[in-house]
Amino acid sequence: MNALTKSRGRPKQETELPSSQQVILDVARRLFMKHSYNKVTTRRIAEEAGIDVALIGYYFENKAGLYKAVFDDIYAPFFEKLDQLKKASSDRNTIEELFMTIFYLDIEHPELLGIIYKTLVLNDGPRRSYIDESILSYTDAFHIKIFTTLQEKGFIDPSLDVSLLKDSFNALVMMPFFFYPLKREGQSEQETIGYLESLYRQNIRLFLYGCAVD
């Protein structure tokens, strides 16, 4: 089906804005982060986005396609930054930058780890294989690659197992954000972010110390 043919079938939307696709993604992301997958309907997304529900089918085919697109939208700039760090690792130790790249992603989307946990462990949502294969497998392979490069360049102790190092890294970057909901109780958002950043920077020091070459 060519673009012209597809445009003929596009649902009419009198008040549609040029950014309607992004509006749908923004509303869907907020709802998927807050509620379980089964409680979020395309009709509710359309109502809150102020668009014809048929536009969801036009852009994303169905709710499952929209769910995947939400993660694509979140992770695209993150993966781009990871690629930059991978190239830079040939010249300098990028561990601190890697930590903080993930920190800023999680600060922007503090519920992200929660929804990944729900999808993988509680099987909430239709895209368990997508998250596992397209996100987690990609980041795991990336971490092994970047730690191997840093090890070869003399930034990481050559006796360390990079596969285990990858898992140690994941534990240090993920655990602070499992405390996020608890820390928000009785604290302002800025206080919570300040605590998490301090914890992240301490974890960086621990990781760098553990990786140091004698």
Short mmCIF file of C-alpha atoms in Angstrom, two decimals:
data_model
loop_
_atom_site.label_atom_id
_atom_site.label_comp_id
_atom_site.label_asym_id
_atom_site.label_seq_id
_atom_site.Cartn_x
_atom_site.Cartn_y
_atom_site.Cartn_z
CA MET A 1 0.00 0.00 0.00
CA ASN A 2 1.57 3.32 -1.04
CA ALA A 3 1.42 6.55 1.02
CA LEU A 4 -1.33 8.05 -1.15
CA THR A 5 -3.55 5.01 -0.73
CA LYS A 6 -2.98 5.00 3.00
CA SER A 7 -3.80 8.71 3.32
CA ARG A 8 -7.20 8.15 1.70
CA GLY A 9 -8.14 5.82 4.54
CA ARG A 10 -7.05 8.20 7.23
CA PRO A 11 -9.87 9.03 9.65
CA LYS A 12 -11.18 12.57 9.56
CA GLN A 13 -10.17 14.71 12.50
CA GLU A 14 -11.45 18.28 12.40
CA THR A 15 -9.28 19.52 15.24
CA GLU A 16 -6.24 17.35 14.47
CA LEU A 17 -2.87 19.01 15.03
CA PRO A 18 0.27 18.16 13.03
CA SER A 19 1.74 16.57 16.19
CA SER A 20 -1.21 14.26 16.86
CA GLN A 21 1.00 11.16 16.62
CA GLN A 22 3.32 12.51 19.32
CA VAL A 23 0.34 13.56 21.45
CA ILE A 24 -0.94 9.97 21.32
CA LEU A 25 2.49 8.68 22.36
CA ASP A 26 2.74 11.15 25.24
CA VAL A 27 -0.72 10.30 26.60
CA ALA A 28 -0.20 6.56 26.12
CA ARG A 29 3.16 6.70 27.90
CA ARG A 30 1.63 8.47 30.90
CA LEU A 31 -1.25 5.98 31.11
CA PHE A 32 0.87 2.86 30.58
CA MET A 33 3.31 4.06 33.24
CA LYS A 34 0.53 4.67 35.74
CA HIS A 35 -1.87 1.79 35.09
CA SER A 36 -1.64 -1.88 34.16
CA TYR A 37 -1.75 -2.64 30.45
CA ASN A 38 -5.21 -4.22 30.57
CA LYS A 39 -6.74 -1.15 32.24
CA VAL A 40 -5.59 1.22 29.51
CA THR A 41 -7.94 1.27 26.53
CA THR A 42 -7.44 2.90 23.16
CA ARG A 43 -10.69 4.81 23.73
CA ARG A 44 -9.34 6.32 26.94
CA ILE A 45 -6.07 7.23 25.23
CA ALA A 46 -8.00 8.88 22.40
CA GLU A 47 -10.25 10.81 24.78
CA GLU A 48 -7.33 12.17 26.81
CA ALA A 49 -5.35 12.95 23.66
CA GLY A 50 -8.36 14.70 22.10
CA ILE A 51 -8.22 12.70 18.90
CA ASP A 52 -10.37 10.26 16.95
CA VAL A 53 -9.74 6.74 18.27
CA ALA A 54 -9.30 5.58 14.66
CA LEU A 55 -6.03 7.54 14.50
CA ILE A 56 -4.48 5.06 16.90
CA GLY A 57 -5.19 2.28 14.43
CA TYR A 58 -3.89 4.44 11.58
CA TYR A 59 -0.58 5.23 13.23
CA PHE A 60 0.04 2.15 15.39
CA GLU A 61 -2.36 -0.59 14.15
CA ASN A 62 -3.59 -1.46 17.65
CA LYS A 63 -2.92 -1.04 21.38
CA ALA A 64 -0.06 -3.55 21.32
CA GLY A 65 1.62 -1.59 18.51
CA LEU A 66 1.17 1.63 20.45
CA TYR A 67 2.65 0.02 23.57
CA LYS A 68 5.77 -0.93 21.59
CA ALA A 69 5.95 2.54 20.04
CA VAL A 70 5.95 4.13 23.50
CA PHE A 71 9.13 2.25 24.37
CA ASP A 72 10.68 3.02 20.98
CA ASP A 73 9.98 6.72 21.61
CA ILE A 74 11.56 6.62 25.08
CA TYR A 75 14.63 4.59 24.16
CA ALA A 76 15.57 6.06 20.76
CA PRO A 77 17.59 9.02 22.15
CA PHE A 78 18.99 6.79 24.91
CA PHE A 79 20.33 4.26 22.39
CA GLU A 80 21.79 7.12 20.35
CA LYS A 81 23.69 8.32 23.44
CA LEU A 82 24.93 4.78 24.14
CA ASP A 83 26.34 4.56 20.61
CA GLN A 84 28.24 7.81 21.21
CA LEU A 85 29.67 6.46 24.47
CA LYS A 86 30.72 3.22 22.78
CA LYS A 87 32.78 5.18 20.26
CA ALA A 88 34.24 7.43 22.96
CA SER A 89 35.33 4.44 25.06
CA SER A 90 38.29 3.90 22.76
CA ASP A 91 39.80 7.16 24.03
CA ARG A 92 38.61 7.66 27.62
CA ASN A 93 36.95 6.01 30.61
CA THR A 94 33.21 6.54 30.01
CA ILE A 95 31.85 4.67 33.05
CA GLU A 96 30.67 7.80 34.88
CA GLU A 97 28.98 9.10 31.72
CA LEU A 98 27.29 5.72 31.26
CA PHE A 99 25.93 5.79 34.81
CA MET A 100 24.62 9.33 34.43
CA THR A 101 23.07 8.67 31.02
CA ILE A 102 20.91 6.01 32.64
CA PHE A 103 20.27 8.29 35.64
CA TYR A 104 18.86 11.06 33.43
CA LEU A 105 16.72 8.58 31.50
CA ASP A 106 15.23 7.28 34.74
CA ILE A 107 14.73 10.77 36.17
CA GLU A 108 12.76 11.72 33.06
CA HIS A 109 10.75 8.46 33.25
CA PRO A 110 10.85 7.37 36.93
CA GLU A 111 8.19 4.70 36.40
CA LEU A 112 10.14 3.08 33.57
CA LEU A 113 11.83 0.38 35.63
CA GLY A 114 8.49 -0.39 37.26
CA ILE A 115 6.74 -1.01 33.97
CA ILE A 116 9.65 -3.14 32.72
CA TYR A 117 9.45 -5.17 35.94
CA LYS A 118 5.68 -5.59 35.55
CA THR A 119 6.07 -6.68 31.95
CA LEU A 120 8.87 -9.19 32.53
CA VAL A 121 8.01 -10.57 35.97
CA LEU A 122 4.25 -10.12 36.21
CA ASN A 123 3.72 -10.60 32.46
CA ASP A 124 1.62 -7.42 32.29
CA GLY A 125 1.33 -6.41 28.66
CA PRO A 126 1.81 -8.09 25.29
CA ARG A 127 5.40 -7.06 24.65
CA ARG A 128 7.47 -9.13 27.04
CA SER A 129 9.51 -10.53 24.15
CA TYR A 130 10.01 -7.02 22.72
CA ILE A 131 11.40 -5.63 26.00
CA ASP A 132 13.53 -8.70 26.54
CA GLU A 133 14.92 -8.93 23.02
CA SER A 134 14.94 -5.33 21.80
CA ILE A 135 15.82 -3.47 25.00
CA LEU A 136 17.42 -5.70 27.61
CA SER A 137 19.34 -7.89 25.18
CA TYR A 138 20.60 -4.78 23.39
CA THR A 139 21.75 -3.05 26.58
CA ASP A 140 23.35 -6.23 27.95
CA ALA A 141 25.33 -6.72 24.73
CA PHE A 142 26.25 -3.04 24.75
CA HIS A 143 27.53 -3.15 28.35
CA ILE A 144 29.65 -6.21 27.63
CA LYS A 145 31.08 -4.51 24.55
CA ILE A 146 31.87 -1.22 26.27
CA PHE A 147 33.38 -2.90 29.36
CA THR A 148 35.50 -5.13 27.11
CA THR A 149 36.75 -2.06 25.24
CA LEU A 150 37.53 -0.23 28.49
CA GLN A 151 39.31 -3.33 29.76
CA GLU A 152 41.41 -3.58 26.60
CA LYS A 153 42.32 0.11 26.91
CA GLY A 154 43.53 -0.38 30.48
CA PHE A 155 40.67 1.37 32.29
CA ILE A 156 39.30 -1.81 33.91
CA ASP A 157 41.12 -4.54 35.82
CA PRO A 158 41.83 -7.30 33.25
CA SER A 159 41.08 -10.01 35.83
CA LEU A 160 37.42 -9.00 36.06
CA ASP A 161 34.73 -11.01 34.22
CA VAL A 162 32.89 -8.52 32.00
CA SER A 163 29.69 -10.58 32.03
CA LEU A 164 29.58 -10.41 35.83
CA LEU A 165 30.65 -6.78 35.65
CA LYS A 166 27.62 -6.07 33.46
CA ASP A 167 25.31 -7.56 36.10
CA SER A 168 27.03 -5.62 38.90
CA PHE A 169 26.56 -2.44 36.87
CA ASN A 170 22.87 -3.18 36.25
CA ALA A 171 22.28 -3.72 39.97
CA LEU A 172 23.92 -0.41 40.85
CA VAL A 173 21.98 1.63 38.26
CA MET A 174 18.58 0.01 38.78
CA MET A 175 18.22 -0.37 42.52
CA PRO A 176 18.09 3.37 43.37
CA PHE A 177 14.96 3.79 41.29
CA PHE A 178 13.16 0.96 43.05
CA PHE A 179 13.37 3.26 46.08
CA TYR A 180 11.83 6.15 44.14
CA PRO A 181 8.18 5.66 45.26
CA LEU A 182 9.25 5.22 48.90
CA LYS A 183 11.46 8.30 48.88
CA ARG A 184 8.68 10.42 47.37
CA GLU A 185 6.62 9.84 50.51
CA GLY A 186 7.24 12.85 52.73
CA GLN A 187 9.78 14.42 50.38
CA SER A 188 9.57 16.91 47.55
CA GLU A 189 10.46 15.82 44.03
CA GLN A 190 13.67 17.85 44.16
CA GLU A 191 14.70 16.26 47.46
CA THR A 192 14.07 12.82 45.99
CA ILE A 193 16.08 13.59 42.85
CA GLY A 194 18.88 14.99 44.99
CA TYR A 195 18.97 11.80 47.08
CA LEU A 196 18.98 9.57 44.00
CA GLU A 197 21.75 11.57 42.33
CA SER A 198 23.88 11.35 45.49
CA LEU A 199 23.29 7.60 45.62
CA TYR A 200 24.15 7.27 41.93
CA ARG A 201 27.40 9.19 42.35
CA GLN A 202 28.36 7.06 45.34
CA ASN A 203 27.63 3.93 43.28
CA ILE A 204 29.89 5.34 40.55
CA ARG A 205 32.72 5.66 43.07
CA LEU A 206 32.16 2.10 44.29
CA PHE A 207 32.12 0.76 40.73
CA LEU A 208 35.21 2.70 39.67
CA TYR A 209 37.07 1.58 42.80
CA GLY A 210 36.13 -2.04 42.13
CA CYS A 211 37.25 -1.77 38.50
CA ALA A 212 40.50 0.04 39.20
CA VAL A 213 43.66 -1.43 37.77
CA ASP A 214 46.27 -2.17 40.44
#
